[in-house]
MMTF fields as JSON, N, C-alpha, C and O atoms, coordinates in Angstrom:
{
  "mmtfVersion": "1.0.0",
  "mmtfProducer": "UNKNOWN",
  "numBonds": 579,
  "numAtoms": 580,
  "numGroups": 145,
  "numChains": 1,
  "numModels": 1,
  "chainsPerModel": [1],
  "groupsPerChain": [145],
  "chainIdList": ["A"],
  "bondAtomList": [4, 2, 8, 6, 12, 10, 16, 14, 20, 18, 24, 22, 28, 26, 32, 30, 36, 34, 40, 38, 44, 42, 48, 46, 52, 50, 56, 54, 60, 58, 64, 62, 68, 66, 72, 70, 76, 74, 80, 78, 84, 82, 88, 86, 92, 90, 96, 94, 100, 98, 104, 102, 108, 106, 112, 110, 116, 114, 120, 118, 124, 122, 128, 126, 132, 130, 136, 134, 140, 138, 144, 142, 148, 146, 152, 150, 156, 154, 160, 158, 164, 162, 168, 166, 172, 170, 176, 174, 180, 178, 184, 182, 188, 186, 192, 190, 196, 194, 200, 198, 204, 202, 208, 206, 212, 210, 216, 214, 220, 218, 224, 222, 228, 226, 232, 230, 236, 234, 240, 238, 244, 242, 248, 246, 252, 250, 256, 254, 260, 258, 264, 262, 268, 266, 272, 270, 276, 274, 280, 278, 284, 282, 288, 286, 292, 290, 296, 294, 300, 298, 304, 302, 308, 306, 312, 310, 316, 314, 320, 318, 324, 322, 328, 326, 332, 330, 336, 334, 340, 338, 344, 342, 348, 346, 352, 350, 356, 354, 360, 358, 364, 362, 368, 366, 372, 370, 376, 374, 380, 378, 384, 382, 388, 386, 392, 390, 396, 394, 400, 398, 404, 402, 408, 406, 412, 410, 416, 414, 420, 418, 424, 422, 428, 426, 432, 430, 436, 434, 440, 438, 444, 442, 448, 446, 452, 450, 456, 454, 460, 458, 464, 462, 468, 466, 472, 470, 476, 474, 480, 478, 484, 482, 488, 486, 492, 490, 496, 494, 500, 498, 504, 502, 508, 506, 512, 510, 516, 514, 520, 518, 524, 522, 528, 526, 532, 530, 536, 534, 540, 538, 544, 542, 548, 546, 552, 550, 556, 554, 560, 558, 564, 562, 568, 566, 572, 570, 576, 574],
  "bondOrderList": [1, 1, 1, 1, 1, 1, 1, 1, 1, 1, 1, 1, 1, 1, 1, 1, 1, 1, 1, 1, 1, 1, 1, 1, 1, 1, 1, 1, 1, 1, 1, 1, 1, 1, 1, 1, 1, 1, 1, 1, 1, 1, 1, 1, 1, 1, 1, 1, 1, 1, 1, 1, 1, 1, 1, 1, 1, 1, 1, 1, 1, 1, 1, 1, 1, 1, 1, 1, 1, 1, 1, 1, 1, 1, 1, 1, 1, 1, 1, 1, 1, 1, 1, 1, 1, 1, 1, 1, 1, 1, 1, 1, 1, 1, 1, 1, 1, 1, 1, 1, 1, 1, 1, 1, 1, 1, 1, 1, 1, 1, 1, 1, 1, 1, 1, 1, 1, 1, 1, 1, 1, 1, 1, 1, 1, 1, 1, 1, 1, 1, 1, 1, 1, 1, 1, 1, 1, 1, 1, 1, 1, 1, 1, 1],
  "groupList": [{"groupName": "UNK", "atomNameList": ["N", "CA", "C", "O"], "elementList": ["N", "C", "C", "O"], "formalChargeList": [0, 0, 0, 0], "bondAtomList": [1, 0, 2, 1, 3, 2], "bondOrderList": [1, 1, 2], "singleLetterCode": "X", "chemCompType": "L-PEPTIDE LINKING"}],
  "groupTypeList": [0, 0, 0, 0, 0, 0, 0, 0, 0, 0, 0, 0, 0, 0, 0, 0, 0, 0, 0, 0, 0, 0, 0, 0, 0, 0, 0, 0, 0, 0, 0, 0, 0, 0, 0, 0, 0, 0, 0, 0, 0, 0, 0, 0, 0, 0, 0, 0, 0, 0, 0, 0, 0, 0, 0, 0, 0, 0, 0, 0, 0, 0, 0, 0, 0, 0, 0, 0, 0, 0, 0, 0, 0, 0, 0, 0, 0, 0, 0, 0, 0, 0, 0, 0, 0, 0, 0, 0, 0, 0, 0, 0, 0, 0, 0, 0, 0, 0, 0, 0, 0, 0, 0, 0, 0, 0, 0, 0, 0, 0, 0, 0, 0, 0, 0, 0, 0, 0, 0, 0, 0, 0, 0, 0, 0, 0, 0, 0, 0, 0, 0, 0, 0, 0, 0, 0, 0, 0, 0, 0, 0, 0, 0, 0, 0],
  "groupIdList": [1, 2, 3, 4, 5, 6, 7, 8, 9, 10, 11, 12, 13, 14, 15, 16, 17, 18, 19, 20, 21, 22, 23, 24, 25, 26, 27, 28, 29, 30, 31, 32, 33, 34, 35, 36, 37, 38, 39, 40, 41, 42, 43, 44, 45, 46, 47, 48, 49, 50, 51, 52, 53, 54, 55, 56, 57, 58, 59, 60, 61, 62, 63, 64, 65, 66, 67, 68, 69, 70, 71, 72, 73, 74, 75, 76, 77, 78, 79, 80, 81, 82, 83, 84, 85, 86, 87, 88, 89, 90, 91, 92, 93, 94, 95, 96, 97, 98, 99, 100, 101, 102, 103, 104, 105, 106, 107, 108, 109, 110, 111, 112, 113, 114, 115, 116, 117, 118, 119, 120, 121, 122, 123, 124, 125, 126, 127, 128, 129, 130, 131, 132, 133, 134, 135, 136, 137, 138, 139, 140, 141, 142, 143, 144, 145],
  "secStructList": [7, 7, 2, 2, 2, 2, 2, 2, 2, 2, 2, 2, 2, 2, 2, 2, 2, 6, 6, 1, 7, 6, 6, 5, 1, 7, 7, 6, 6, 7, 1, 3, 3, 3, 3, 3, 3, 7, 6, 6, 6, 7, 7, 3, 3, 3, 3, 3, 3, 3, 3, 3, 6, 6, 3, 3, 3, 3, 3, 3, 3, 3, 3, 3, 7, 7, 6, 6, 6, 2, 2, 2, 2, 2, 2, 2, 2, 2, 2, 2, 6, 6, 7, 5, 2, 2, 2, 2, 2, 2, 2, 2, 2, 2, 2, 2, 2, 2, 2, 2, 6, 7, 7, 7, 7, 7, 6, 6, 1, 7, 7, 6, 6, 6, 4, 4, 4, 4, 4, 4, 4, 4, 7, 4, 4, 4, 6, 6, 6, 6, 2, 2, 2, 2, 2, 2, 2, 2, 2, 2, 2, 4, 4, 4, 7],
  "xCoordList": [-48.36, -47.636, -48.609, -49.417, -48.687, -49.675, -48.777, -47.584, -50.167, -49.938, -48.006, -46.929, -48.654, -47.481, -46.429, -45.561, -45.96, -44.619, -43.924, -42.837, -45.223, -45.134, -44.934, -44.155, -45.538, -45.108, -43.54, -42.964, -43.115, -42.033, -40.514, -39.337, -41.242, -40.448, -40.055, -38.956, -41.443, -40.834, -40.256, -39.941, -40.215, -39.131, -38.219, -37.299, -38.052, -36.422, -35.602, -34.374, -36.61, -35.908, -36.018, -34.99, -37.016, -36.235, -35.281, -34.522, -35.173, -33.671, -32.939, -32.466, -32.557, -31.544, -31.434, -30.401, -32.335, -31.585, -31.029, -30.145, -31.592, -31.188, -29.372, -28.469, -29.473, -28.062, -27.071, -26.253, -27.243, -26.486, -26.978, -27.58, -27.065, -28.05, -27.066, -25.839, -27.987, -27.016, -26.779, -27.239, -26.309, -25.399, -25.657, -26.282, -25.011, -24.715, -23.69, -22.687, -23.528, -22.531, -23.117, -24.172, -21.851, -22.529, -21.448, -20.305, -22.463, -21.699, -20.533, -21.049, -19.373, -18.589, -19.279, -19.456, -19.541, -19.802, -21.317, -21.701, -22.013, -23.347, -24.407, -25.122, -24.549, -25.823, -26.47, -26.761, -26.606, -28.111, -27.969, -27.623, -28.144, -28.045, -29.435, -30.209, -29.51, -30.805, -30.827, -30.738, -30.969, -30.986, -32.485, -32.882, -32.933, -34.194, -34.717, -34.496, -35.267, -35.209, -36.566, -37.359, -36.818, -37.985, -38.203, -38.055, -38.548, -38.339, -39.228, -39.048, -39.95, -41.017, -40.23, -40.479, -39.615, -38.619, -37.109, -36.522, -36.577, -35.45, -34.541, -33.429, -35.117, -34.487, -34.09, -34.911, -32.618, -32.302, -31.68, -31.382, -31.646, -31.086, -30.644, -31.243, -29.304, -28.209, -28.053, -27.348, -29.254, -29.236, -28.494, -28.424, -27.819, -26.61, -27.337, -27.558, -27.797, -27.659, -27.129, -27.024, -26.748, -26.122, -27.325, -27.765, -27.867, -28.69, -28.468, -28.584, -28.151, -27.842, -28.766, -29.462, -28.681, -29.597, -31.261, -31.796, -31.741, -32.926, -33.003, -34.033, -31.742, -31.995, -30.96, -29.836, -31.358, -30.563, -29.955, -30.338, -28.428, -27.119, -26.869, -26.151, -26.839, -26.356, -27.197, -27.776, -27.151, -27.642, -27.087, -26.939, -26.884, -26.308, -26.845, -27.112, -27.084, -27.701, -27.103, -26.504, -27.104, -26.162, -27.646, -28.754, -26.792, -28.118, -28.277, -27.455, -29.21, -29.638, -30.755, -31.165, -31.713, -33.115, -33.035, -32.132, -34.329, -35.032, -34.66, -34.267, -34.897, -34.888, -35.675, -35.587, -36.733, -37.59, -37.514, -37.982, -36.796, -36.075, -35.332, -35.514, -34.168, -33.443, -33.103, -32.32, -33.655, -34.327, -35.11, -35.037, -35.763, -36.76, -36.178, -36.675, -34.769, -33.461, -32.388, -31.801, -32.4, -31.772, -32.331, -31.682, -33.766, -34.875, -35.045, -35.144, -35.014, -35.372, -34.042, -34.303, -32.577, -31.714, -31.529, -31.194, -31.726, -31.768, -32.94, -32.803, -34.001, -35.533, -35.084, -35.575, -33.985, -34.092, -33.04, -33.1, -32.139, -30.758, -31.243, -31.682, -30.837, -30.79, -31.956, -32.1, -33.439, -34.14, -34.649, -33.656, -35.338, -35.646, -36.479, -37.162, -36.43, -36.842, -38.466, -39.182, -38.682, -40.303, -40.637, -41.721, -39.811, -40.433, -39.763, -40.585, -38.776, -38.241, -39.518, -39.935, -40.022, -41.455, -42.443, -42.819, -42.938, -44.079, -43.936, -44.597, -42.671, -42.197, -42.258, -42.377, -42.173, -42.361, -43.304, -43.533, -44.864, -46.003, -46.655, -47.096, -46.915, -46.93, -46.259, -47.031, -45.406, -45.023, -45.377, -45.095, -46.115, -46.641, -48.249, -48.721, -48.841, -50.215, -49.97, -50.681, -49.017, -48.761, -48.705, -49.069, -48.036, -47.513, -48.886, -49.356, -49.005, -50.613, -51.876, -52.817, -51.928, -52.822, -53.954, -54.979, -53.355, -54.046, -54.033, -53.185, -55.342, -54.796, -53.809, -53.601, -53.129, -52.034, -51.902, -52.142, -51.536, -51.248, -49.658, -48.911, -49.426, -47.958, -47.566, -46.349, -48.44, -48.245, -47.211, -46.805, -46.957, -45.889, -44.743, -43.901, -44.298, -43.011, -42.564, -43.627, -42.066, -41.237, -41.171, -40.236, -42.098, -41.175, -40.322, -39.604, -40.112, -39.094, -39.075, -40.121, -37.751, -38.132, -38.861, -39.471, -39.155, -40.009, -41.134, -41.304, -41.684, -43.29, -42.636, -42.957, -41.896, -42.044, -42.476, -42.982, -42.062, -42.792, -44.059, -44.416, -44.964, -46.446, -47.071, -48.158, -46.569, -46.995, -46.897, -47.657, -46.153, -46.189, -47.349, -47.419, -48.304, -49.164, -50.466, -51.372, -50.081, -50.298, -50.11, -50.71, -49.303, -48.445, -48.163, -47.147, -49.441, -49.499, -48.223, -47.527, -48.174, -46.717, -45.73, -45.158, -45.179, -44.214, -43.943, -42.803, -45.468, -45.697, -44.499, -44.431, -44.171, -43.416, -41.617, -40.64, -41.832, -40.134, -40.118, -39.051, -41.175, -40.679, -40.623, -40.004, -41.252, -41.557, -40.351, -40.361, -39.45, -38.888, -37.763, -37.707, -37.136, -35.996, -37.029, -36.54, -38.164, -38.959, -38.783, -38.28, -39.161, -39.931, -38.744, -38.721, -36.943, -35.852, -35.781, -35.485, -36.026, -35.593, -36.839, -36.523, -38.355, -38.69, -38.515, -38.597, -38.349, -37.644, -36.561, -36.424, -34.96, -34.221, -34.395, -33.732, -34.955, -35.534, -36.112, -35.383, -37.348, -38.121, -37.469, -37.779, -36.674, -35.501, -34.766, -34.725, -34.224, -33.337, -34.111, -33.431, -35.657, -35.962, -36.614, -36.988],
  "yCoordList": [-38.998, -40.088, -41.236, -41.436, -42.083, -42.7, -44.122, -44.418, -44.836, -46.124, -46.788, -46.891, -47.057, -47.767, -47.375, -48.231, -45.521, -44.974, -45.729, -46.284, -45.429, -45.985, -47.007, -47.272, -48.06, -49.795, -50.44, -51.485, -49.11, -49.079, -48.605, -48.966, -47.776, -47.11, -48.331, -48.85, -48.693, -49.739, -51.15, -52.046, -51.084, -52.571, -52.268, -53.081, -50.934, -50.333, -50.192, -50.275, -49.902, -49.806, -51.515, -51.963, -52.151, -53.749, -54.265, -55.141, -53.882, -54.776, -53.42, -53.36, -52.289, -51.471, -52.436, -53.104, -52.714, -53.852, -54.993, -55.552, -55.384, -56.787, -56.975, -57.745, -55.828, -55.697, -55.086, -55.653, -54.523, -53.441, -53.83, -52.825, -54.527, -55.279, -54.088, -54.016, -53.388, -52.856, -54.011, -55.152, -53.661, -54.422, -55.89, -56.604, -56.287, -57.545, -58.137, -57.424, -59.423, -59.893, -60.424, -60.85, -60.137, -60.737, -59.873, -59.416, -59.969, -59.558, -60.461, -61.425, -60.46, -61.303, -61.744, -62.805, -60.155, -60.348, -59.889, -59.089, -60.39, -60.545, -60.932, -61.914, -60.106, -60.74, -61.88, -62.962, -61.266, -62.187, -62.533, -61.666, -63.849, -64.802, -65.485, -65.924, -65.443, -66.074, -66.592, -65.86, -68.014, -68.335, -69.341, -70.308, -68.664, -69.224, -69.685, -68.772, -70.602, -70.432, -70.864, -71.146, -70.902, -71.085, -72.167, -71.949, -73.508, -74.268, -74.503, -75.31, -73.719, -73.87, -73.113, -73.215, -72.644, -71.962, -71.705, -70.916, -72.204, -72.469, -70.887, -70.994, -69.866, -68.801, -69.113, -69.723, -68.714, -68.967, -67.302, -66.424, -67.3, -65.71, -66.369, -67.269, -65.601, -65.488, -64.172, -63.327, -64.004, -62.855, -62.84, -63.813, -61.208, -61.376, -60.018, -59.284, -59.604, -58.428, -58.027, -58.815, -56.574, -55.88, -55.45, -54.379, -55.946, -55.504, -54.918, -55.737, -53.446, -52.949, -51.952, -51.072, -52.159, -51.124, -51.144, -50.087, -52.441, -52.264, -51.755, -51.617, -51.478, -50.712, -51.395, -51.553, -51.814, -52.171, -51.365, -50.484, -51.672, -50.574, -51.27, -50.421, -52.386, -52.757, -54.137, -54.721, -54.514, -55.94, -56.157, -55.23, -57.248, -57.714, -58.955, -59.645, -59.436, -60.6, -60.99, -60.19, -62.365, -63.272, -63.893, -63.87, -64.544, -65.735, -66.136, -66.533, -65.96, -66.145, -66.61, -67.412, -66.215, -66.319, -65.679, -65.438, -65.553, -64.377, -63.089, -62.645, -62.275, -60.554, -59.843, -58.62, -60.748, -60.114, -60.196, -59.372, -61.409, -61.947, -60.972, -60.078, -61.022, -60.542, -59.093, -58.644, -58.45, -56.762, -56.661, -55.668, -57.443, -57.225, -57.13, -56.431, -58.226, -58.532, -57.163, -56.906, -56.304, -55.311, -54.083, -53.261, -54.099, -53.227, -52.497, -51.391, -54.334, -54.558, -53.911, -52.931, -54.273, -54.139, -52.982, -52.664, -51.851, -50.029, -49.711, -48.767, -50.605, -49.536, -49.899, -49.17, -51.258, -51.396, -50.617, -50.218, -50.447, -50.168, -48.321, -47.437, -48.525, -47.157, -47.231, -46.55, -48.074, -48.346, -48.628, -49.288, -48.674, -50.041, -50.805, -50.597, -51.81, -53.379, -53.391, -54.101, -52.105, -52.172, -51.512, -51.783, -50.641, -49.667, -50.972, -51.048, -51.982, -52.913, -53.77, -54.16, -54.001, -55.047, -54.249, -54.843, -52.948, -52.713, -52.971, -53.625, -52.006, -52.185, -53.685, -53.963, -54.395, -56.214, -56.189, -56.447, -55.847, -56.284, -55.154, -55.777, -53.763, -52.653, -53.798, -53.901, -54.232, -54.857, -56.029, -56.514, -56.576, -58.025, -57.756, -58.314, -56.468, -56.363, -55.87, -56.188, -55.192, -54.36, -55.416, -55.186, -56.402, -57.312, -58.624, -59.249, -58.544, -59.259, -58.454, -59.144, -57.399, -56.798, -55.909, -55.396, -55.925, -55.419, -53.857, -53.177, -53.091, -51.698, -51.747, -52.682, -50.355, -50.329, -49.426, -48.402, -49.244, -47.996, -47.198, -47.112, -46.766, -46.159, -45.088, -44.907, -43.991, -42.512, -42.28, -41.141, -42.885, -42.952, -43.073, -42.586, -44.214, -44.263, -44.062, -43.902, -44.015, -43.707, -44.844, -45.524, -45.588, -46.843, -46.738, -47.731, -45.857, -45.571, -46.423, -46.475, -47.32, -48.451, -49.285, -49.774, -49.743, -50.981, -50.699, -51.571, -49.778, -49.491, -50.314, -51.502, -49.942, -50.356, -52.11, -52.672, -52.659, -54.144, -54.43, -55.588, -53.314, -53.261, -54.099, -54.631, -54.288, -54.705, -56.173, -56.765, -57.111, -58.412, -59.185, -60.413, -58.333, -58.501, -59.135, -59.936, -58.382, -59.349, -60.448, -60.84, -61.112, -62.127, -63.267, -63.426, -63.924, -64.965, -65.858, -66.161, -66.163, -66.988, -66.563, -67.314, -64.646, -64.217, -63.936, -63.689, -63.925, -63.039, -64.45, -64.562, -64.822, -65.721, -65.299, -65.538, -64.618, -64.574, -63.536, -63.221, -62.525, -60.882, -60.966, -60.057, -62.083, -61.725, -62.932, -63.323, -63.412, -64.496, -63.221, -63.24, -62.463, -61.986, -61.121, -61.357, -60.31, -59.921, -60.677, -60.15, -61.958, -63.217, -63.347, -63.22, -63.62, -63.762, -62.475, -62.84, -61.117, -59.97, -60.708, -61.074, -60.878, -60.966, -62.939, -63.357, -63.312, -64.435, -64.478, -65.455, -63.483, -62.973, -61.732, -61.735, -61.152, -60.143, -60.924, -61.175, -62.004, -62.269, -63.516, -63.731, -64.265, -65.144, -64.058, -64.239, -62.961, -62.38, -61.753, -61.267, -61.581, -60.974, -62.298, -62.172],
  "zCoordList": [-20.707, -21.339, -21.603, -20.696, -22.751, -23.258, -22.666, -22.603, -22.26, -22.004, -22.303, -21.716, -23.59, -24.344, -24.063, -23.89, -23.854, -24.053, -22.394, -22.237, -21.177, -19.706, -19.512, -18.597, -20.276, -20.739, -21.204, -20.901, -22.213, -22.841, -21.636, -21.597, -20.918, -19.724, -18.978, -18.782, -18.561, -17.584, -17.863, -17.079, -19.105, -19.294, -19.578, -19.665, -19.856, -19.912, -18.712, -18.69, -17.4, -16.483, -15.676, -15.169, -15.643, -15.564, -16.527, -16.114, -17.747, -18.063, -18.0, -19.135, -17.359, -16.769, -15.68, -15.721, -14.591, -13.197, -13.466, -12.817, -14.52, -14.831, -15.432, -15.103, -16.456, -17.118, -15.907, -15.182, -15.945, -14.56, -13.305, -12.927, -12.592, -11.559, -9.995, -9.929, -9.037, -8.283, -7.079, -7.07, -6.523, -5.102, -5.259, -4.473, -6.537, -6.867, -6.139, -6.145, -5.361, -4.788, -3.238, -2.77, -2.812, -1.381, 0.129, 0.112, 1.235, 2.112, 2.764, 3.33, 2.849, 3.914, 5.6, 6.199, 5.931, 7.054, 7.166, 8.019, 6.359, 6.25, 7.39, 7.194, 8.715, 9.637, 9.306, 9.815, 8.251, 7.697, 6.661, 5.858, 6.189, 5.075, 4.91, 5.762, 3.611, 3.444, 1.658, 0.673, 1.712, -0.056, -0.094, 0.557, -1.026, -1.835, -3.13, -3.926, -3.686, -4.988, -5.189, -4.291, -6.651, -7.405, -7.994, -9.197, -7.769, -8.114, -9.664, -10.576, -9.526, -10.844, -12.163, -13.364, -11.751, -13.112, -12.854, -13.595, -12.042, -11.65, -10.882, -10.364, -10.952, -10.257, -8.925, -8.241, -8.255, -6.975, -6.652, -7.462, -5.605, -5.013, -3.538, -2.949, -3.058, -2.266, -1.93, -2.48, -0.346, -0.483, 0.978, 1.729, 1.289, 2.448, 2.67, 1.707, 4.224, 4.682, 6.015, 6.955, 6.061, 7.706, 8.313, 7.894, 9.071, 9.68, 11.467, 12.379, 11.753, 12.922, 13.696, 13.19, 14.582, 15.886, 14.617, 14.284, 14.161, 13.532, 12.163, 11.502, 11.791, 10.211, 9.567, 10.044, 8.446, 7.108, 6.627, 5.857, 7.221, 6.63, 5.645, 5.116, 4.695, 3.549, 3.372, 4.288, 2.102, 1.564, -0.047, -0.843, -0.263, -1.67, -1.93, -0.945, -3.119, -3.779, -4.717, -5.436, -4.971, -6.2, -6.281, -5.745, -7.468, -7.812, -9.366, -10.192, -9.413, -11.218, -11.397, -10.558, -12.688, -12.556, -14.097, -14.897, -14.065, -15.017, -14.709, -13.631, -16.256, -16.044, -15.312, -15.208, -14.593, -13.729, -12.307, -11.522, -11.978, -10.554, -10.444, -9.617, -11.463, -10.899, -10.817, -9.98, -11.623, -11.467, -10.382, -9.658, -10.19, -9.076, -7.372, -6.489, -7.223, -6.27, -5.911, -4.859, -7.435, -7.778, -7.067, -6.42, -7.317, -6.603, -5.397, -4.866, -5.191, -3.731, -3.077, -2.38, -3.156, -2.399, -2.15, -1.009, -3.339, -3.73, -2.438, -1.66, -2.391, -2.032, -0.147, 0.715, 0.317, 1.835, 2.507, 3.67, 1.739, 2.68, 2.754, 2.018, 4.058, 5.167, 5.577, 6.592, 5.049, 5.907, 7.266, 7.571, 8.281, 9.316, 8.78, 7.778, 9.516, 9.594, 9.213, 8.507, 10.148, 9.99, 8.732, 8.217, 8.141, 7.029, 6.101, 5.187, 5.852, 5.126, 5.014, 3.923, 5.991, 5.987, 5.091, 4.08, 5.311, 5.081, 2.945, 2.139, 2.822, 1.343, 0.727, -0.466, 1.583, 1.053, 0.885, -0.296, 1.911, 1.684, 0.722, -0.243, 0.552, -0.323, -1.957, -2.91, -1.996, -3.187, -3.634, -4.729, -2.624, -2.651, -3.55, -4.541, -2.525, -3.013, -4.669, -5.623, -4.686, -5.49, -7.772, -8.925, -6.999, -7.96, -8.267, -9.217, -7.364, -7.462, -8.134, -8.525, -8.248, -8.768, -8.07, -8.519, -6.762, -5.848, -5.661, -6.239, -4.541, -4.376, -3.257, -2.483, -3.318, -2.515, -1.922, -2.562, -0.656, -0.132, -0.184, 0.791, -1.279, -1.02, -0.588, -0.635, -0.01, 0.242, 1.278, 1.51, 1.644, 2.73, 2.556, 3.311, 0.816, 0.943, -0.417, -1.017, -0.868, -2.208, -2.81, -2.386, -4.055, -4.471, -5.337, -5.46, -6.028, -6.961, -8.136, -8.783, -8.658, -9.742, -9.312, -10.263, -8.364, -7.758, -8.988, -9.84, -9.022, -9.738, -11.004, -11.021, -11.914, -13.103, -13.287, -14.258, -11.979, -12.007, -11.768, -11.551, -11.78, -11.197, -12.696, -12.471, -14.133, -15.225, -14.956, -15.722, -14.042, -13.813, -13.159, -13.183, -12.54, -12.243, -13.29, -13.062, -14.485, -15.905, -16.36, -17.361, -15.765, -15.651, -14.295, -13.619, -14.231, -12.869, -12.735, -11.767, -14.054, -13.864, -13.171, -12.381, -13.44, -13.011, -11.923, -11.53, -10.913, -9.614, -8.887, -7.663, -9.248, -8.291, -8.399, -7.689, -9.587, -9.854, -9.452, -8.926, -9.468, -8.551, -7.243, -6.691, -6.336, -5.024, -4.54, -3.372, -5.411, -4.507, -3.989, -2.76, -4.406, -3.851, -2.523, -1.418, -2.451, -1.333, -0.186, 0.806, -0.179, 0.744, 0.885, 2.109, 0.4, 0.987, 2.207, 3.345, 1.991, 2.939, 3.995, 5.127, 3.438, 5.212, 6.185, 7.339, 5.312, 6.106, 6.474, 7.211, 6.266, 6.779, 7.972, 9.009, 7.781, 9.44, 9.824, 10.784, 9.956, 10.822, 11.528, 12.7, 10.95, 11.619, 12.67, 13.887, 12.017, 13.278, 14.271, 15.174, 14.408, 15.75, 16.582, 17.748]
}
């Protein structure tokens, strides 16, 4: 597959999260609450997760931002739940290097759509709107231990 068609892929599947965004909303009985925003471009996220015996049985996010926030919020919520805490961390930082432009070690875990945001890394401005819904999941676990 040539560059372009892979380029073309992956902004199809960020505005698929963005339009169709999954576990949009919020938990009632949400463990863990955590809201952040971007003040440099105005994106905010309301993110709510269940966090039990160490593993993320559910998480949901509200908010509003950019198509890249908030695909990226969409991502994130698909790539943690049924996770643990620790494999939830490593996927934050794996996505951190990842979005920055860095090498990465992923052999271990599946990123699934996450990759198609690896092209923002092109984009210094944006690295802030993909990683704000991230930096909400680990300042929500690292508050609860």
């Amino acid at each position: 597959m040539s560059f372009n068609n892979l380029d073309n892929l992956y902004r199809q599947v960020i505005m698929d999260h963005y339009k169709n965004p999954r576990n949009k909303g919020s938990l009632e009985d949400g463990s863990l609450t955590v809201d952040m925003n971007n003040p440099t471009c105005g994106d905010r996220i309301h993110l709510t997760m269940n966090v039990e015996d160490g593993k993320v049985t559910d998480a949901k996010f509200d908010g509003e931002g950019c198509s890249i926030s908030m695909a990226s919020a969409s991502m994130m919520t698909q790539a943690v739940i049924g996770q643990d805490t620790e494999t939830a961390l490593k996927l934050s930082e794996i996505f951190s290097e990842m979005i920055q432009g860095k090498d990465f070690d992923d052999e271990d875990l599946d990123l699934g759509d996450i990759e198609a945001l690896q092209g923002v890394s092109k984009f210094p401005a944006r690295i802030k709107c993909a990683t704000l819904a991230w930096k909400a999941l680990e300042k929500g676990i690292k508050e609860q231990h």
